[in-house]
Coordinates of C-alpha atoms and ligand atoms in Angstrom, one line a residue:
X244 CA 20.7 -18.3 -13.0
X245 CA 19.1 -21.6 -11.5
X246 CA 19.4 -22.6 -7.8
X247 CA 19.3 -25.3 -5.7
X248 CA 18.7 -24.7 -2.3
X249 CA 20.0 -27.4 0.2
X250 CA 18.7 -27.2 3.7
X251 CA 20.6 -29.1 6.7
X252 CA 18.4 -30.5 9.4
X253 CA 20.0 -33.7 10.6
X254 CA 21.5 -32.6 13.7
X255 CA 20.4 -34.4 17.2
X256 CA 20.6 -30.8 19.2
X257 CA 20.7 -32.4 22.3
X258 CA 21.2 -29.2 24.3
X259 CA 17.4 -28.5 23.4
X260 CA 16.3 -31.6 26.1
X261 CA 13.4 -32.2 24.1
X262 CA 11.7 -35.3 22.4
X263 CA 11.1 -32.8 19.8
X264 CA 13.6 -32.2 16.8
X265 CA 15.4 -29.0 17.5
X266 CA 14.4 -27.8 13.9
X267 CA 10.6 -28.2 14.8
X268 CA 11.3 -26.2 18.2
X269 CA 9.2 -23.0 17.5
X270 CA 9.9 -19.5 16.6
X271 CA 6.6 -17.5 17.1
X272 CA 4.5 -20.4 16.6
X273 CA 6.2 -21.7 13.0
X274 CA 9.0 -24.5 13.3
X275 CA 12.6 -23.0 12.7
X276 CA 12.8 -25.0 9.9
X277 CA 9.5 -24.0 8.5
X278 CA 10.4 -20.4 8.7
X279 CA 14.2 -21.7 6.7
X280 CA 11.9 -23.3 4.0
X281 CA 9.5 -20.1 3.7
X282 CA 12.7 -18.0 2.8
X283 CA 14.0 -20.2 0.6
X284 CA 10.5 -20.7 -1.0
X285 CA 11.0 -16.6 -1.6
X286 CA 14.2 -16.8 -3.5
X287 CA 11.9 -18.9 -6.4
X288 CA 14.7 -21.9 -6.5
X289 CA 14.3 -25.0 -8.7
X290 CA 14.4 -27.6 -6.3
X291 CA 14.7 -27.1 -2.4
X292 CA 16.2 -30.4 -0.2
X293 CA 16.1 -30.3 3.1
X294 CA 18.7 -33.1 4.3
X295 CA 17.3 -34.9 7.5
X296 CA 18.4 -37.6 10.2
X297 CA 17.3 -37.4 13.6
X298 CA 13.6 -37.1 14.1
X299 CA 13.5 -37.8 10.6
X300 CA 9.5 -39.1 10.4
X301 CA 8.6 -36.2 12.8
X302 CA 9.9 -33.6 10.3
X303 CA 8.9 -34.7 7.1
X304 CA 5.2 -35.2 8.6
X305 CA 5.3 -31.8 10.1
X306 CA 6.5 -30.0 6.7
X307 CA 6.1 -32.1 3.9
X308 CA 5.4 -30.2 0.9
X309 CA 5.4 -30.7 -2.8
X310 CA 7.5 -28.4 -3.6
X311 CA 10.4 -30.0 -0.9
X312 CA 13.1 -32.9 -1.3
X313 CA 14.2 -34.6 1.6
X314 CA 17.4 -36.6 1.6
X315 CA 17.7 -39.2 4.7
X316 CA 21.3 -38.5 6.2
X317 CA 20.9 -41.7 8.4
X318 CA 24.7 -40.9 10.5
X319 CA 25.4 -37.5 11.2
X320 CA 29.4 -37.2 9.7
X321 CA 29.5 -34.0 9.3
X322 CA 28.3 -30.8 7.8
X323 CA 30.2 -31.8 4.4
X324 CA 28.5 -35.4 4.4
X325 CA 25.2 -34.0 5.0
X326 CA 24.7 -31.6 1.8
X327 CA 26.2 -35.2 0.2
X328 CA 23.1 -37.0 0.9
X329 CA 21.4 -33.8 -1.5
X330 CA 24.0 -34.3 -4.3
X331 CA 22.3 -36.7 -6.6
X332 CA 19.0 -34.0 -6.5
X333 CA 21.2 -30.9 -7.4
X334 CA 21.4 -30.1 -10.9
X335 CA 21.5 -25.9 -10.5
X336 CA 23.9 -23.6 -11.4
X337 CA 24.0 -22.6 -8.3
X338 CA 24.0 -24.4 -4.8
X339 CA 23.0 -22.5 -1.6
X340 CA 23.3 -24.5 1.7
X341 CA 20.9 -22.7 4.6
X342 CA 20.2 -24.3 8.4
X343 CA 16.9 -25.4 9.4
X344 CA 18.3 -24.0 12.9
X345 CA 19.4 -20.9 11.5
X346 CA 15.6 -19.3 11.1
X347 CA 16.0 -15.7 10.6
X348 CA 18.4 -15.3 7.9
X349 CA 16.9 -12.7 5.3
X350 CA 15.9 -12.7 1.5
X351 CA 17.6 -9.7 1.0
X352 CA 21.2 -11.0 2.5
X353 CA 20.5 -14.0 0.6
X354 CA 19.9 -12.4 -2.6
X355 CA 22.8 -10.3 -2.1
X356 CA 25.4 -13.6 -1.6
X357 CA 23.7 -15.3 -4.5
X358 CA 24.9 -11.8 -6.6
X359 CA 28.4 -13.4 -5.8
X360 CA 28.1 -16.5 -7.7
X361 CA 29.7 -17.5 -10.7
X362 CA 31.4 -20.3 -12.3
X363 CA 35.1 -19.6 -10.8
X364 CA 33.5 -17.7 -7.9
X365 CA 31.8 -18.7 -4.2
X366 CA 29.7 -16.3 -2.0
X367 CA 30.1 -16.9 1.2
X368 CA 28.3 -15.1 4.3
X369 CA 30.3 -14.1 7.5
X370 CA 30.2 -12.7 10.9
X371 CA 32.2 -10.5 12.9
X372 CA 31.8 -12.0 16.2
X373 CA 32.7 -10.5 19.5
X374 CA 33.3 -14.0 20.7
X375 CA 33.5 -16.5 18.2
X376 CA 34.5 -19.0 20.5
X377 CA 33.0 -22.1 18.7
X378 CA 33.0 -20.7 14.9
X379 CA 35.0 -21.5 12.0
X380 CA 37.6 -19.0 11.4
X381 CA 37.7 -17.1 8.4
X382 CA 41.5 -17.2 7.1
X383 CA 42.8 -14.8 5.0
X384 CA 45.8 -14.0 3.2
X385 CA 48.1 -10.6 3.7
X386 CA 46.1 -8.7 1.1
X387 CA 42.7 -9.9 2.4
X388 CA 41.7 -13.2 0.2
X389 CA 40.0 -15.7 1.5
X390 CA 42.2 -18.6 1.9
X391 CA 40.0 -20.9 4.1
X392 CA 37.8 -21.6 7.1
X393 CA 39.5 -23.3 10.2
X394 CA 36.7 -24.7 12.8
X395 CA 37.2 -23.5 16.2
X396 CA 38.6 -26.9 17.2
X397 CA 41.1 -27.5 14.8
X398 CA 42.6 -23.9 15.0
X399 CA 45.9 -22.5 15.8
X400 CA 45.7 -20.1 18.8
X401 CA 46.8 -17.3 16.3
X402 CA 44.0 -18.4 14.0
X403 CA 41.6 -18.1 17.4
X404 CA 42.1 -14.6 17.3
X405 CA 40.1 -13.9 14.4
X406 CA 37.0 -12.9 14.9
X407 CA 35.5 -12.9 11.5
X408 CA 33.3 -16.3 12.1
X409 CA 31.6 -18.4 9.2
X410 CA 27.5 -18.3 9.7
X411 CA 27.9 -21.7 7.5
X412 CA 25.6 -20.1 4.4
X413 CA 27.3 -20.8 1.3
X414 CA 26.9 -20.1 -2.2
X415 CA 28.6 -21.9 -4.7
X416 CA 28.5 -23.2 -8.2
X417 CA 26.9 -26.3 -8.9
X418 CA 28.9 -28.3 -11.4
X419 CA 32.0 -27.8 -9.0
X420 CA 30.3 -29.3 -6.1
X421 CA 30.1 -33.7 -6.7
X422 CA 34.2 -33.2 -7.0
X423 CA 34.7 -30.6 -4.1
X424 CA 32.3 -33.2 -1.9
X425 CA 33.9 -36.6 -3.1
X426 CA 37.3 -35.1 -2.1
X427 CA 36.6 -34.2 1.9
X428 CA 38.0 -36.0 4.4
X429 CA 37.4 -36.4 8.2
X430 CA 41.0 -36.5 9.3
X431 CA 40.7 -33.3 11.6
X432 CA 39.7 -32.9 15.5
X433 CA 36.3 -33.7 14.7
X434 CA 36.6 -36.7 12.6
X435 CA 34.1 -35.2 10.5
X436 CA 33.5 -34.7 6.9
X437 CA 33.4 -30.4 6.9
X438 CA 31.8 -28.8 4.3
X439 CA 34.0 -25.7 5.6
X440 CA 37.1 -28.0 3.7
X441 CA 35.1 -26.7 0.4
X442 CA 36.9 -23.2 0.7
X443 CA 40.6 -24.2 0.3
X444 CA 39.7 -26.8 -2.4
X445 CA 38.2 -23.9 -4.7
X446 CA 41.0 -22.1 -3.7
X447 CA 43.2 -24.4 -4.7
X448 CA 41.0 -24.6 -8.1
X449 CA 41.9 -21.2 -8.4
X450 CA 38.1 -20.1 -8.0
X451 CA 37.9 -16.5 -5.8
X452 CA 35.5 -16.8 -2.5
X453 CA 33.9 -13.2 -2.1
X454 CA 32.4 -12.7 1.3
X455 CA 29.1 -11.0 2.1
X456 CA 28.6 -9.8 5.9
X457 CA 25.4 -10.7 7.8
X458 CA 24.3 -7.0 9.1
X459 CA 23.3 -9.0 12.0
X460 CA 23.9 -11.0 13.8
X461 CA 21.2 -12.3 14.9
X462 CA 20.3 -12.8 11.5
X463 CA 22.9 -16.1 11.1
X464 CA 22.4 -17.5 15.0
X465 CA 21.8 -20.9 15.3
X466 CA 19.2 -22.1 18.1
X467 CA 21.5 -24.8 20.2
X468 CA 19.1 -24.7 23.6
X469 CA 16.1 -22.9 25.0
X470 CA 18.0 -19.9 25.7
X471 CA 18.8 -19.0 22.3
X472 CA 15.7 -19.9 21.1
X473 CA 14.1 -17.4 22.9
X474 CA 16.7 -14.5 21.6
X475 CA 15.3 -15.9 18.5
X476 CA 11.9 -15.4 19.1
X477 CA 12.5 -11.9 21.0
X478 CA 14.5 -10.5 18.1
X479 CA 12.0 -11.7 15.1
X480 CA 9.7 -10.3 17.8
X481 CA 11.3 -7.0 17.4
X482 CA 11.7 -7.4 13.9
X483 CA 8.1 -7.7 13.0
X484 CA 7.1 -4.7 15.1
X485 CA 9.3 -2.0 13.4
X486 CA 8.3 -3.8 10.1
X487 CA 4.5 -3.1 11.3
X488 CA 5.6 0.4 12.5
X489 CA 6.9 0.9 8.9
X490 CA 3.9 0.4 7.4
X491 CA 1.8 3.2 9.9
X492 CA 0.9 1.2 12.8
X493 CA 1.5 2.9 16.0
X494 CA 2.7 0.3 18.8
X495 CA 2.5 1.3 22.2
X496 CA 5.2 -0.2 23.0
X497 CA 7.6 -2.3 20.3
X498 CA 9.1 -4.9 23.3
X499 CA 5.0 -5.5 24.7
X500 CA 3.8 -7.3 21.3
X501 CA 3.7 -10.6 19.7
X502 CA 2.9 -11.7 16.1
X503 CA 2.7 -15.2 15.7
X504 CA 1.2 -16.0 12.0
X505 CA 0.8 -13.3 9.2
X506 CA -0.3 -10.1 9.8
X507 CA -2.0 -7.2 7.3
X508 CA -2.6 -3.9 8.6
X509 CA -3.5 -0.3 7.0
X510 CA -2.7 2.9 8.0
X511 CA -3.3 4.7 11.5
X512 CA -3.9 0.9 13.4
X513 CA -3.1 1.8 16.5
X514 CA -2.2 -1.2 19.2
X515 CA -1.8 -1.4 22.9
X516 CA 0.5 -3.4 25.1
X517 CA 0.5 -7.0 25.5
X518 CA -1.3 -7.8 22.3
X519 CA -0.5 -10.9 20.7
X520 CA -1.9 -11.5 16.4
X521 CA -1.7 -15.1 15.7
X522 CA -2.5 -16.7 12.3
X523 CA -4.1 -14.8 9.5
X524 CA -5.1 -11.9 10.7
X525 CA -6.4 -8.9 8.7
X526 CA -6.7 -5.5 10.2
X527 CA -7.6 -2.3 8.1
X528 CA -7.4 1.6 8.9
X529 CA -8.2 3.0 11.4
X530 CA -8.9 -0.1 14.0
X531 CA -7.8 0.5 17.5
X532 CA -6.9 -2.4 19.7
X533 CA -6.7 -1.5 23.4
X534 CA -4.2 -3.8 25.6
X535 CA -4.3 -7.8 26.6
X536 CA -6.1 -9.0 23.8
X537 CA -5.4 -12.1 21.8
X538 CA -6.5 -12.2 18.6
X539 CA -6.3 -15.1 16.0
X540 CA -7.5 -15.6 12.2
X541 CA -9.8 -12.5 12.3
X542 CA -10.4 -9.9 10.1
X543 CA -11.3 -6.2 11.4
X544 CA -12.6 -3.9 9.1
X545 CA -12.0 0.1 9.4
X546 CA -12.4 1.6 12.4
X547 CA -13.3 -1.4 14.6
X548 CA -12.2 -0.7 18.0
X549 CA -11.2 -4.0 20.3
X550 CA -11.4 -3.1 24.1
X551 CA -8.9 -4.4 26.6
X552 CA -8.5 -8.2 27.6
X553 CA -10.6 -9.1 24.5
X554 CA -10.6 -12.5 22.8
X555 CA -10.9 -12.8 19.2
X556 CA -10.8 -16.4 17.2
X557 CA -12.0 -16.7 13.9
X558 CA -14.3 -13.7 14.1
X559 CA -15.1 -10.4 11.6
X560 CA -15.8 -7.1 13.4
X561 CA -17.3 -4.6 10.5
X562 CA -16.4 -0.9 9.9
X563 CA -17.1 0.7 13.1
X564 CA -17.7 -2.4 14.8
X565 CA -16.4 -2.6 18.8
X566 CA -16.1 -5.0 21.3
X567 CA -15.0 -5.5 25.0
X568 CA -13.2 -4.9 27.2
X569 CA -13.7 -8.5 27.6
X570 CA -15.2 -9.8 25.0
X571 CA -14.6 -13.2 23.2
X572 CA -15.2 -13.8 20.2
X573 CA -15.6 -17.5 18.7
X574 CA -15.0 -19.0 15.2
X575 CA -17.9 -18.3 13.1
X576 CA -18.3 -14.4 14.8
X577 CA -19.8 -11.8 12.6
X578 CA -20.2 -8.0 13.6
X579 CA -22.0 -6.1 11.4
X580 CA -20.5 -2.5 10.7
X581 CA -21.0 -0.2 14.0
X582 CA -22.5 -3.7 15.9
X583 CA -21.8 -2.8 19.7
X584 CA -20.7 -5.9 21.9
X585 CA -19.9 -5.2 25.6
X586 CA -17.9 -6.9 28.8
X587 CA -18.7 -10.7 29.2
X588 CA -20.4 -11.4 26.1
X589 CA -19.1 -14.7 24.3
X590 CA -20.4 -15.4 20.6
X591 CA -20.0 -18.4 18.6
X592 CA -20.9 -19.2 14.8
X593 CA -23.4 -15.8 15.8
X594 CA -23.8 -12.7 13.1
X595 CA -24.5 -9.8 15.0
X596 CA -26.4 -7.5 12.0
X597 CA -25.6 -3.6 11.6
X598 CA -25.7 -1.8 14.5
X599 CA -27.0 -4.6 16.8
X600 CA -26.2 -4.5 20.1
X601 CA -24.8 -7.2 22.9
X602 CA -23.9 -4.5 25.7
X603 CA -23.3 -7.2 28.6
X604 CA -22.8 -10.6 29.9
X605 CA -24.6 -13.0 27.2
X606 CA -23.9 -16.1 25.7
X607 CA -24.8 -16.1 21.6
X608 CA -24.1 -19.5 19.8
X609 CA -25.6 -20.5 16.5
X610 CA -27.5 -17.1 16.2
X611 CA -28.2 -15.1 13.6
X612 CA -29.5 -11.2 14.7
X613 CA -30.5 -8.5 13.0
X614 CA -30.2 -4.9 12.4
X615 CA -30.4 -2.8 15.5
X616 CA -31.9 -5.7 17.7
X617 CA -30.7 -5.1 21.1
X618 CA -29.9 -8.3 23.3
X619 CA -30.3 -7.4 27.1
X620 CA -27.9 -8.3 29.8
X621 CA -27.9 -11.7 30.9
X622 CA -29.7 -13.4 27.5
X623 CA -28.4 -16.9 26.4
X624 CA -29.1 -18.5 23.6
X625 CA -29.8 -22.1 24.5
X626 CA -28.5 -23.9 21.5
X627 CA -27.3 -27.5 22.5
X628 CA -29.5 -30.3 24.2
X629 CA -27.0 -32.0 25.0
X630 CA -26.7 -34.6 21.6
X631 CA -27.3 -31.8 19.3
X632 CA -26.7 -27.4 18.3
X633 CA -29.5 -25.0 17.2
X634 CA -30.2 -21.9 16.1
X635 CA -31.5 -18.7 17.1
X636 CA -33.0 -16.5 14.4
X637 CA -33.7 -13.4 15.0
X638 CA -35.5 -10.5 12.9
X639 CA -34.6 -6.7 12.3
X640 CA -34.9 -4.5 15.5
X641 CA -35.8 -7.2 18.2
X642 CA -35.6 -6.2 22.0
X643 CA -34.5 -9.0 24.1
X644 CA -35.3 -8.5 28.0
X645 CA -32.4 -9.2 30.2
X646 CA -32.0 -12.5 31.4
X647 CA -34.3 -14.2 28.8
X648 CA -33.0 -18.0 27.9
X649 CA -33.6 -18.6 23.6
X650 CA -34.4 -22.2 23.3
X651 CA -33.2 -22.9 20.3
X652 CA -34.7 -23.4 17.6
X653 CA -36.5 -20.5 17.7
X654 CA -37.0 -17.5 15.6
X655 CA -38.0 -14.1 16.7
X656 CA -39.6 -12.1 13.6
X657 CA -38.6 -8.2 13.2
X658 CA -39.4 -5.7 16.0
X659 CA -40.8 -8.4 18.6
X660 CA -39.5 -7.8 22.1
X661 CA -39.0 -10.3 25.0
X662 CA -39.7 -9.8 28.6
X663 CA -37.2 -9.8 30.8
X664 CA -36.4 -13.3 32.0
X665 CA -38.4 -14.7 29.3
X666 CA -37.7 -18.5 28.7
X667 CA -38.8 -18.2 24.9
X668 CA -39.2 -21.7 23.9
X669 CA -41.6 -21.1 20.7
X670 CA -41.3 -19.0 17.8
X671 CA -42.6 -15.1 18.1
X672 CA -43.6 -13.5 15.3
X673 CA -43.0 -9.8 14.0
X674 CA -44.9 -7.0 16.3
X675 CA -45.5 -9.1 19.4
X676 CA -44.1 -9.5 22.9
X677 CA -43.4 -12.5 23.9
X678 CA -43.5 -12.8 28.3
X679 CA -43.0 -16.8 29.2
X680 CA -42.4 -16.0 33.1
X681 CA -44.2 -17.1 36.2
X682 CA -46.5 -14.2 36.8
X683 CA -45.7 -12.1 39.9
X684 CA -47.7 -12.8 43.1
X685 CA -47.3 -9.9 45.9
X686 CA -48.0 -11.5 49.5
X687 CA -49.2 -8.7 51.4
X688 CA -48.0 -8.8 55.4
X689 CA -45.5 -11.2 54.9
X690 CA -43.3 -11.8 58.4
X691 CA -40.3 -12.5 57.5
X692 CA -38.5 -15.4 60.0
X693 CA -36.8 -14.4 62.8
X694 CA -33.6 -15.7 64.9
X695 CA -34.5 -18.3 67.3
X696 CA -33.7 -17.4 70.8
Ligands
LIG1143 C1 29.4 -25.2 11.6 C2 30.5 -24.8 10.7 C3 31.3 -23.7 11.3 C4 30.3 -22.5 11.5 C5 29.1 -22.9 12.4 C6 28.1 -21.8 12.5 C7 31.2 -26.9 9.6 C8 32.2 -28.0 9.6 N1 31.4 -26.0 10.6 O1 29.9 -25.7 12.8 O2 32.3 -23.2 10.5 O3 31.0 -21.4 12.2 O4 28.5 -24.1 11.8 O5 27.1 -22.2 13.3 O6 30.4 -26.9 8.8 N2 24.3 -31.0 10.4 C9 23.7 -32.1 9.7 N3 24.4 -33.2 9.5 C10 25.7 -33.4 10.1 C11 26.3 -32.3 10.8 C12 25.6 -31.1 10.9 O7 22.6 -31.9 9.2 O8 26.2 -34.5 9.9 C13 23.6 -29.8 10.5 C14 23.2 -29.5 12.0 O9 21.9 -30.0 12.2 C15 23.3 -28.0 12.1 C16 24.3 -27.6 11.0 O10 24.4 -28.7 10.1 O11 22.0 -27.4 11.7 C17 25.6 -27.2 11.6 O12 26.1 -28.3 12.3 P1 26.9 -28.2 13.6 O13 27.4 -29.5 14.0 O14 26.2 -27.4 14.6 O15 28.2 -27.3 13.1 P2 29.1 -26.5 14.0 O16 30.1 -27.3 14.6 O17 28.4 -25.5 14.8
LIG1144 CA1 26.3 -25.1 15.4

């Protein structure tokens, strides 16, 4: 069965009080409308349109894609007027009309109303809504049939009483639609052209409309303002955690964790409060994560153990590999498997080798180290001279004294060792130790000042 998947995203939402378009406002770091498109990218349709109006230019340059239509709806008529502006793209079997505001409606309840579809039937998704002040009504006849949808504003106060509300995602079959469109009108309270009208006309055509119910309900809520934006983001906040706890993760608490991009994790991860994973981040078995870190587009091999209030951006921690608590790592990070890295060490572009060691308060940019070297406290690589970066090479089982300064570029050749406070401006080779410090003087009887009287 071919589909065409029709996206509505003209709407002003003025409620949001934003110069942004309500279907860019976020939901864990992805535009709601992004997140629409993704789903409907899952359900492998042949054409997807996304029908836009206000903010028009912002939205297409935010989420153009090859694989996406858009159709201009330049006045906002109506619901029914707006999967119009789509027709003369849509040459499916079958038609599914989503919400770019509607961002966390599920494959699997879409698959299930597309199941409904045929040429004299319509799937259409609904809602039993403790208050569905606002909703279209669901009408149906004595023996159940769905006879049509009644929006909120045009209903009878019997009619009001329903609670079964329309989430507005409809199925239905192609070739009937150009007709079924062509024949709305806006005489009702809205003066709008309602694609809800669709539902007595096949009716009337003597087509069936089968109903699917949205398990829930967040699943089909719209984002009108800020408020229910953030019972979006709170519920797919919740939904990614049990998904994560599904697949052997052990959250230490569910309600204290973000996920804000894709995540990949093995079995027995366990993570602390307050974590947030943003972008592509890939953590095997085994790694531990302790609470307060942030970590984006990283991969953490198995067993690599992340200490509290870390920082992680584009870095790779090996097998074994730990860091913090307060650690940051930059873009460009390496740990070798088992590499140590302490409190108030910040690397950059660096590759820490196998088993190296960066136990306290260092800055490592453009540096390469190897195996087992051990950087002491206090050592900063000195890469940037203000125009231009450098970098620190370092051997196999260096020893840096605390507090040296690497003037980069400079290489230290294996097992060489540094004195502490070192400035090491030239190269050291293998075997040596390298001292570039004033020499100690000791002043023998020196009176120390005393307090004027
Ligand atoms: C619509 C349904 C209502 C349903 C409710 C669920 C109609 C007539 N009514 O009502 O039965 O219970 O959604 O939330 O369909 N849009 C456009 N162009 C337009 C008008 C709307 O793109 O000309 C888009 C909006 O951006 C929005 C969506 O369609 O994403 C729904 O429009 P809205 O005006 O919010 O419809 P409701 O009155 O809520
Ligand atoms: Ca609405």
């Amino acid at each position: 069965m071919s589909l065409d998947i029709v996206i509505l995203a003209a709407g002003q939402g003025t409620r949001m009080r934003s110069a942004l378009p309500k279907v860019l406002h976020p939901v864990a770091d992805k535009p709601m409308l992004g997140h629409v498109i993704d789903t409907a990218r899952s359900l492998q349709p042949s054409s997807i349109q996304v029908v836009i109006g206000h903010g028009a230019d912002k939205v297409r340059e935010r989420l153009a894609a090859d694989d996406l239509n858009f159709a201009i709806q330049a006045e906002q008529l109506g619901t029914g007027h707006a999967v119009a502006q789509a027709l003369p793209q849509l040459s499916a079997e079958t038609v599914l009309i989503l919400y770019g505001d509607v961002p966390l409606i599920e494959p699997a309840t879409l698959q299930r109303l597309l199941a409904l579809v045929s040429d004299d039937q319509l799937g259409l998704l609904t809602v039993e809504l403790a208050d569905p002040t606002g909703y279209g009504r669901i009408v149906r006849d004595g023996s159940g049939v769905v006879q049509a949808i009644v929006e909120h504003k045009d209903a009878s106060e019997a009619q009001r009483q329903i609670r079964e509300g329309n989430t507005g995602i409809l199925a239905v079959p192609g070739k009937r639609l150009a007709d079924w469109l062509g024949r709305l009108s806006n005489s009702n309270a809205q003066g709008e052209y309602y694609l809800t009208d669709v539902i007595a006309m096949a009716v009337a055509d003597g087509l069936t409309v089968a109903t699917e119910r949205a398990a829930d309900e967040m699943e089909v809520l719209g984002a009108n303002d800020r408020i229910q934006l953030s019972q979006l983001e709170s519920h797919y906040q919740q939904r990614m955690a049990r998904r994560l706890m599904a697949q052997g993760v052990t959250l230490r608490d569910p309600q204290r964790f973000d996920v804000r991009g894709e995540v990949t994790v093995g079995r027995d991860v366990t993570i602390d409060i307050n974590v947030i994973l943003e972008g592509k981040v890939i953590i095997e078995d085994d790694v531990q994560i302790g609470p307060n870190c942030v970590i984006k587009d990283s991969v953490l091999r198995k067993g690599a153990i992340i200490k509290a209030n870390s920082h992680l951006d584009g870095a790779e921690m090996g097998e074994g590999a730990d860091c913090g608590p307060f650690a940051r790592l930059r873009p460009g990070t390496k740990l070798g498997a088992k590499a140590h890295v302490g409190n108030f060490v910040e690397l950059k572009n660096a590759v820490l080798g196998e088993g190296a060691k960066a136990g306290h308060l260092s800055y490592l940019g453009d540096a390469e180290i190897g195996a087992r070297s051990n950087i002491g406290a206090g050592t900063i690589t000195c890469n940037y001279d203000g125009a231009n970066k450098f970098r620190t090479v370092m051997g196999e089982d260096v020893f840096i004294g605390s507090n040296s300064a690497l003037v980069a570029p400079v290489s230290l050749g294996d097992r060489s060792t540094t004195g502490a406070g070192s400035v090491v401006t030239s190269d050291v080779p293998a075997d040596t130790l390298a001292v570039g410090r004033a020499k100690q003087r000791n002043i023998e009887g020196w009176k120390r000042p005393t307090k004027k009287a």
